[in-house]
mmCIF file of C-alpha atoms in Angstrom:
data_model
loop_
_atom_site.group_PDB
_atom_site.id
_atom_site.type_symbol
_atom_site.label_atom_id
_atom_site.label_comp_id
_atom_site.label_asym_id
_atom_site.label_seq_id
_atom_site.Cartn_x
_atom_site.Cartn_y
_atom_site.Cartn_z
ATOM 1 C CA MET A 286 -32.789 41.631 -34.383
ATOM 2 C CA CYS A 287 -29.104 42.614 -34.366
ATOM 3 C CA ALA A 288 -29.560 44.721 -31.232
ATOM 4 C CA ARG A 289 -31.262 41.805 -29.432
ATOM 5 C CA THR A 290 -28.419 39.449 -30.419
ATOM 6 C CA SER A 291 -25.806 41.946 -29.208
ATOM 7 C CA ARG A 292 -27.519 42.261 -25.821
ATOM 8 C CA PHE A 293 -27.593 38.460 -25.486
ATOM 9 C CA LEU A 294 -23.855 38.179 -26.224
ATOM 10 C CA VAL A 295 -23.050 40.915 -23.694
ATOM 11 C CA LEU A 296 -25.152 39.147 -21.040
ATOM 12 C CA PHE A 297 -23.496 35.769 -21.767
ATOM 13 C CA ALA A 298 -20.010 37.314 -21.519
ATOM 14 C CA GLY A 299 -20.948 38.933 -18.208
ATOM 15 C CA LEU A 300 -22.099 35.607 -16.763
ATOM 16 C CA CYS A 301 -18.828 33.936 -17.817
ATOM 17 C CA LEU A 302 -16.771 36.680 -16.195
ATOM 18 C CA THR A 303 -18.838 36.463 -12.997
ATOM 19 C CA ALA A 304 -18.308 32.667 -12.817
ATOM 20 C CA ALA A 305 -14.589 33.084 -13.394
ATOM 21 C CA ALA A 306 -14.348 35.724 -10.678
ATOM 22 C CA THR A 307 -16.271 33.541 -8.216
ATOM 23 C CA ALA A 308 -13.929 30.574 -8.803
ATOM 24 C CA GLY A 309 -10.862 32.811 -8.449
ATOM 25 C CA PRO A 310 -8.695 33.853 -11.382
ATOM 26 C CA LEU A 311 -5.813 31.490 -10.554
ATOM 27 C CA GLY A 312 -8.002 28.469 -9.836
ATOM 28 C CA TRP A 313 -10.092 29.076 -12.960
ATOM 29 C CA ALA A 314 -6.975 29.359 -15.143
ATOM 30 C CA ARG A 315 -5.413 26.263 -13.545
ATOM 31 C CA GLU A 316 -8.496 24.152 -14.215
ATOM 32 C CA LYS A 317 -8.570 25.344 -17.816
ATOM 33 C CA ILE A 318 -4.904 24.400 -18.328
ATOM 34 C CA THR A 319 -4.453 21.237 -16.227
ATOM 35 C CA GLY A 320 -7.990 20.125 -15.461
ATOM 36 C CA LYS A 321 -9.319 19.154 -12.020
ATOM 37 C CA PRO A 322 -7.092 17.110 -9.647
ATOM 38 C CA GLU A 323 -7.228 13.387 -10.380
ATOM 39 C CA ALA A 324 -9.478 11.394 -8.038
ATOM 40 C CA PRO A 325 -8.686 7.851 -6.790
ATOM 41 C CA LYS A 326 -10.136 5.041 -8.889
ATOM 42 C CA THR A 327 -12.383 2.372 -7.433
ATOM 43 C CA GLY A 328 -10.515 -0.750 -6.319
ATOM 44 C CA VAL A 329 -6.831 -1.609 -6.600
ATOM 45 C CA VAL A 330 -4.709 -0.294 -9.472
ATOM 46 C CA THR A 331 -1.396 -1.838 -10.575
ATOM 47 C CA ALA A 332 1.706 0.344 -10.694
ATOM 48 C CA ARG A 333 3.788 0.413 -13.870
ATOM 49 C CA PRO A 334 7.518 -0.406 -13.724
ATOM 50 C CA GLY A 335 9.790 2.379 -12.507
ATOM 51 C CA ALA A 336 9.038 5.238 -10.125
ATOM 52 C CA VAL A 337 5.406 5.441 -9.000
ATOM 53 C CA THR A 338 3.275 8.553 -8.503
ATOM 54 C CA LEU A 339 0.724 7.650 -5.848
ATOM 55 C CA LEU A 340 -2.648 9.283 -5.227
ATOM 56 C CA ALA A 341 -3.851 9.571 -1.639
ATOM 57 C CA ASN A 342 -6.421 6.878 -0.722
ATOM 58 C CA GLN A 343 -5.650 4.873 -3.875
ATOM 59 C CA PRO A 344 -4.757 1.202 -3.158
ATOM 60 C CA THR A 345 -1.893 0.377 -5.525
ATOM 61 C CA ARG A 346 -0.454 -3.046 -6.326
ATOM 62 C CA LEU A 347 3.339 -2.850 -6.263
ATOM 63 C CA PRO A 348 5.422 -5.789 -7.539
ATOM 64 C CA ILE A 349 9.014 -5.825 -6.260
ATOM 65 C CA ASP A 350 10.756 -8.413 -8.432
ATOM 66 C CA TYR A 351 14.165 -9.023 -9.980
ATOM 67 C CA GLY A 352 13.357 -6.351 -12.572
ATOM 68 C CA ALA A 353 13.152 -3.670 -9.867
ATOM 69 C CA PRO A 354 16.199 -1.475 -9.135
ATOM 70 C CA GLU A 355 18.646 -2.742 -6.506
ATOM 71 C CA ALA A 356 20.922 -0.663 -4.287
ATOM 72 C CA GLU A 357 23.000 -0.642 -1.106
ATOM 73 C CA LEU A 358 20.642 1.063 1.361
ATOM 74 C CA PRO A 359 21.094 1.964 5.062
ATOM 75 C CA LYS A 360 19.655 -1.399 6.214
ATOM 76 C CA GLY A 361 21.482 -3.449 3.589
ATOM 77 C CA ARG A 362 21.239 -4.236 -0.097
ATOM 78 C CA SER A 363 17.685 -4.603 -1.403
ATOM 79 C CA TYR A 364 15.434 -4.453 -4.423
ATOM 80 C CA PHE A 365 13.213 -1.399 -4.024
ATOM 81 C CA ARG A 366 10.494 0.773 -5.565
ATOM 82 C CA ARG A 367 10.448 4.575 -5.446
ATOM 83 C CA ILE A 368 7.152 6.236 -4.509
ATOM 84 C CA GLU A 369 6.234 9.910 -4.870
ATOM 85 C CA LEU A 370 2.912 11.333 -3.700
ATOM 86 C CA SER A 371 0.914 13.467 -6.107
ATOM 87 C CA GLN A 372 0.402 15.873 -3.172
ATOM 88 C CA PRO A 373 2.665 15.931 -0.046
ATOM 89 C CA LEU A 374 1.000 15.172 3.299
ATOM 90 C CA ASP A 375 1.916 16.751 6.637
ATOM 91 C CA GLU A 376 1.058 13.456 8.357
ATOM 92 C CA ALA A 377 0.150 10.176 6.704
ATOM 93 C CA LEU A 378 -0.801 6.562 7.200
ATOM 94 C CA ILE A 379 0.892 3.913 5.088
ATOM 95 C CA GLU A 380 -1.200 0.750 4.948
ATOM 96 C CA VAL A 381 0.418 -2.301 3.423
ATOM 97 C CA ARG A 382 -0.890 -5.698 2.339
ATOM 98 C CA VAL A 383 1.868 -8.189 1.517
ATOM 99 C CA ILE A 384 0.602 -10.902 -0.848
ATOM 100 C CA ALA A 385 2.163 -14.348 -0.277
ATOM 101 C CA GLN A 386 3.932 -15.641 -3.411
ATOM 102 C CA ASP A 387 4.282 -19.203 -4.708
ATOM 103 C CA ALA A 388 7.815 -20.517 -4.205
ATOM 104 C CA GLY A 389 7.420 -24.075 -5.487
ATOM 105 C CA GLY A 390 5.225 -26.866 -4.193
ATOM 106 C CA LYS A 391 3.061 -25.747 -1.287
ATOM 107 C CA GLN A 392 5.551 -23.148 -0.072
ATOM 108 C CA ARG A 393 4.715 -19.448 0.104
ATOM 109 C CA THR A 394 7.057 -16.528 0.763
ATOM 110 C CA VAL A 395 6.450 -12.900 1.730
ATOM 111 C CA PHE A 396 8.320 -9.600 1.435
ATOM 112 C CA LYS A 397 9.071 -7.875 4.772
ATOM 113 C CA PRO A 398 8.495 -4.173 3.975
ATOM 114 C CA LEU A 399 10.644 -1.291 5.123
ATOM 115 C CA PHE A 400 10.081 2.373 4.217
ATOM 116 C CA TYR A 401 12.888 4.878 3.650
ATOM 117 C CA LEU A 402 11.360 8.374 3.914
ATOM 118 C CA LEU A 403 13.262 10.808 1.688
ATOM 119 C CA ASP A 404 13.994 14.500 2.146
ATOM 120 C CA ASP A 405 13.773 17.196 -0.516
ATOM 121 C CA GLU A 406 17.299 16.398 -1.744
ATOM 122 C CA GLY A 407 16.532 12.676 -2.110
ATOM 123 C CA GLY A 408 18.490 11.547 0.960
ATOM 124 C CA VAL A 409 17.080 9.170 3.583
ATOM 125 C CA ARG A 410 15.402 11.268 6.293
ATOM 126 C CA GLU A 411 13.939 8.419 8.331
ATOM 127 C CA THR A 412 13.720 4.623 8.264
ATOM 128 C CA VAL A 413 10.331 3.138 9.186
ATOM 129 C CA ASP A 414 9.873 -0.580 9.850
ATOM 130 C CA VAL A 415 6.425 -2.202 9.853
ATOM 131 C CA ASP A 416 6.847 -3.908 13.226
ATOM 132 C CA GLN A 417 3.312 -5.247 13.566
ATOM 133 C CA LEU A 418 2.193 -7.526 10.750
ATOM 134 C CA ASN A 419 -0.969 -9.617 11.029
ATOM 135 C CA ILE A 420 -1.880 -12.546 8.830
ATOM 136 C CA ASP A 421 -5.020 -12.642 6.708
ATOM 137 C CA ILE A 422 -5.730 -16.248 5.797
ATOM 138 C CA ARG A 423 -9.441 -16.172 5.076
ATOM 139 C CA PRO A 424 -10.846 -18.689 2.600
ATOM 140 C CA PHE A 425 -11.354 -17.594 -1.031
ATOM 141 C CA GLN A 426 -8.630 -14.931 -0.691
ATOM 142 C CA PRO A 427 -4.851 -15.067 -1.198
ATOM 143 C CA THR A 428 -2.846 -15.360 2.000
ATOM 144 C CA ALA A 429 -1.488 -11.936 2.990
ATOM 145 C CA LEU A 430 0.185 -10.004 5.785
ATOM 146 C CA VAL A 431 -1.323 -6.639 6.698
ATOM 147 C CA GLY A 432 0.143 -3.729 8.622
ATOM 148 C CA CYS A 433 -0.035 0.033 9.061
ATOM 149 C CA VAL A 434 2.364 2.768 10.213
ATOM 150 C CA LYS A 435 1.983 6.470 10.988
ATOM 151 C CA VAL A 436 4.604 8.847 9.614
ATOM 152 C CA GLY A 437 5.307 12.570 9.615
ATOM 153 C CA ARG A 438 5.588 14.767 6.530
ATOM 154 C CA LEU A 439 5.570 12.530 3.486
ATOM 155 C CA SER A 440 6.230 13.372 -0.136
ATOM 156 C CA ARG A 441 8.504 10.574 -1.410
ATOM 157 C CA PHE A 442 9.845 7.306 -0.068
ATOM 158 C CA LEU A 443 11.391 3.967 -1.004
ATOM 159 C CA VAL A 444 9.824 0.561 -0.341
ATOM 160 C CA ALA A 445 12.531 -2.016 0.378
ATOM 161 C CA THR A 446 13.479 -4.810 2.786
ATOM 162 C CA THR A 447 16.519 -5.669 4.922
ATOM 163 C CA GLU A 448 19.219 -8.255 4.299
ATOM 164 C CA LYS A 449 18.757 -9.428 7.873
ATOM 165 C CA ALA A 450 15.121 -10.331 7.253
ATOM 166 C CA ILE A 451 15.818 -12.574 4.251
ATOM 167 C CA GLY A 452 16.151 -16.148 5.463
ATOM 168 C CA GLY A 453 14.015 -15.473 8.514
ATOM 169 C CA HIS A 454 10.266 -15.961 8.627
ATOM 170 C CA PHE A 455 6.947 -14.552 9.740
ATOM 171 C CA GLU A 456 5.191 -16.813 12.245
ATOM 172 C CA SER A 457 1.561 -16.527 13.212
ATOM 173 C CA GLY A 458 0.200 -17.578 16.547
ATOM 174 C CA SER A 459 -2.014 -20.640 16.774
ATOM 175 C CA ARG A 460 -5.190 -19.449 15.100
ATOM 176 C CA SER A 461 -8.524 -20.679 16.323
ATOM 177 C CA SER A 462 -10.914 -22.376 13.928
ATOM 178 C CA VAL A 463 -13.023 -20.000 11.842
ATOM 179 C CA LYS A 464 -16.695 -20.387 10.993
ATOM 180 C CA ALA A 465 -18.440 -17.696 8.983
ATOM 181 C CA ALA A 466 -20.544 -16.967 5.921
ATOM 182 C CA SER A 467 -18.885 -15.489 2.837
ATOM 183 C CA LYS A 468 -20.291 -12.515 0.915
ATOM 184 C CA GLY A 469 -21.685 -14.901 -1.667
ATOM 185 C CA GLY A 470 -23.789 -16.634 0.975
ATOM 186 C CA PHE A 471 -21.601 -19.737 1.268
ATOM 187 C CA TYR A 472 -20.810 -21.031 4.731
ATOM 188 C CA TYR A 473 -17.235 -22.071 5.416
ATOM 189 C CA SER A 474 -15.115 -23.309 8.295
ATOM 190 C CA THR A 475 -11.381 -23.851 8.831
ATOM 191 C CA GLU A 476 -9.372 -25.841 11.337
ATOM 192 C CA ALA A 477 -6.977 -24.269 13.828
ATOM 193 C CA VAL A 478 -3.646 -23.603 12.110
ATOM 194 C CA LYS A 479 -0.204 -22.130 12.730
ATOM 195 C CA VAL A 480 1.533 -20.505 9.743
ATOM 196 C CA LYS A 481 5.197 -19.795 8.954
ATOM 197 C CA LEU A 482 6.040 -17.711 5.902
ATOM 198 C CA PRO A 483 9.725 -17.287 4.950
ATOM 199 C CA TYR A 484 10.871 -13.764 4.069
ATOM 200 C CA ALA A 485 12.150 -13.342 0.506
ATOM 201 C CA ALA A 486 14.118 -10.707 -1.419
ATOM 202 C CA THR A 487 11.155 -10.086 -3.738
ATOM 203 C CA GLY A 488 7.394 -10.003 -3.412
ATOM 204 C CA GLU A 489 4.189 -8.108 -4.061
ATOM 205 C CA LEU A 490 2.497 -5.420 -1.975
ATOM 206 C CA VAL A 491 -0.674 -3.358 -2.050
ATOM 207 C CA LEU A 492 0.037 0.110 -0.654
ATOM 208 C CA THR A 493 -2.467 2.750 0.437
ATOM 209 C CA VAL A 494 -1.278 6.166 1.636
ATOM 210 C CA SER A 495 -3.876 8.404 3.236
ATOM 211 C CA PRO A 496 -4.057 11.610 5.310
ATOM 212 C CA ILE A 497 -3.874 10.820 9.000
ATOM 213 C CA THR A 498 -7.127 12.725 9.586
ATOM 214 C CA SER A 499 -9.146 10.454 7.301
ATOM 215 C CA ARG A 500 -8.724 7.170 9.209
ATOM 216 C CA ARG A 501 -6.993 5.469 12.108
ATOM 217 C CA CYS A 502 -3.980 3.194 11.819
ATOM 218 C CA GLU A 503 -5.899 -0.056 12.011
ATOM 219 C CA PRO A 504 -5.180 -2.596 9.254
ATOM 220 C CA ALA A 505 -8.072 -4.477 7.701
ATOM 221 C CA THR A 506 -9.675 -7.094 9.936
ATOM 222 C CA THR A 507 -8.017 -10.481 9.576
ATOM 223 C CA ALA A 508 -8.876 -14.015 10.544
ATOM 224 C CA ASP A 509 -5.800 -14.138 12.785
ATOM 225 C CA GLY A 510 -5.429 -10.548 13.938
ATOM 226 C CA LYS A 511 -5.069 -11.125 17.676
ATOM 227 C CA ASP A 512 -2.475 -13.890 17.653
ATOM 228 C CA ALA A 513 -0.263 -12.926 14.714
ATOM 229 C CA LYS A 514 3.324 -11.908 15.367
ATOM 230 C CA SER A 515 6.488 -11.159 13.437
ATOM 231 C CA ASP A 516 9.688 -13.043 14.175
ATOM 232 C CA LYS A 517 12.093 -10.222 15.088
ATOM 233 C CA SER A 518 15.048 -12.572 15.502
ATOM 234 C CA ALA A 519 14.777 -13.427 11.781
ATOM 235 C CA LYS A 520 16.420 -16.835 12.188
ATOM 236 C CA PRO A 521 16.213 -19.311 9.292
ATOM 237 C CA ASP A 522 13.607 -22.008 9.801
ATOM 238 C CA LYS A 523 14.943 -25.346 8.518
ATOM 239 C CA THR A 524 11.581 -27.068 8.822
ATOM 240 C CA ALA A 525 9.571 -24.383 7.035
ATOM 241 C CA ASP A 526 9.362 -26.338 3.782
ATOM 242 C CA ALA A 527 7.734 -29.293 5.475
ATOM 243 C CA LYS A 528 5.391 -27.265 7.663
ATOM 244 C CA GLN A 529 4.450 -24.472 5.255
ATOM 245 C CA ALA A 530 0.684 -23.983 5.081
ATOM 246 C CA ALA A 531 -0.843 -23.436 1.661
ATOM 247 C CA ALA A 532 -2.963 -20.358 1.058
ATOM 248 C CA ARG A 533 -6.660 -20.963 1.267
#
């Protein structure tokens, strides 16, 4: 009986060693110590205050409010959030969804995003502006601006805005009426509308960073994708309060 038990233990130990050798000694030890790499969660997660560690392909809600740090940056003073990727990417896509915020009455404001790509020493290596923003104003969803940019090597960056943008506005083209069925089976329609959204010093974004090989730089389909434009002159709009369209 003892001999049989000893042979069983020797066989079991041999199988364990074989499995460890197959996985590679370093990989096997790393998994034992740190566990497997974290996978993205389903849906959008909300970032905690402070610096954010971002997983690739994980949509992350990022508030930029008066509690965020503020600094004098290359494009002017701004509130900002610091982002660091869990794994650096040689090339990446940064997709952004800017959620329109209530600003009193029927007015909505948006945050015009700007990305400061940082080098290994923490200095600004490159400044990336999201030039093309499209408006998503579908019924049953909050009004949002969507955009996407391609960047080179990415490991850490800041999300900020410019002083020049604040006081200007995003202006959509004249959107055609929309008629479509929702996912719940309800049929809806909207009238043609033109939207102006003032830029503000604070706001809320949903960021998704992904390897450039996994998808193309095409923001999510919007109800106004073809006619939307961003006002590059960033001039204050004195009639925006009266003409501001409420989110559907």
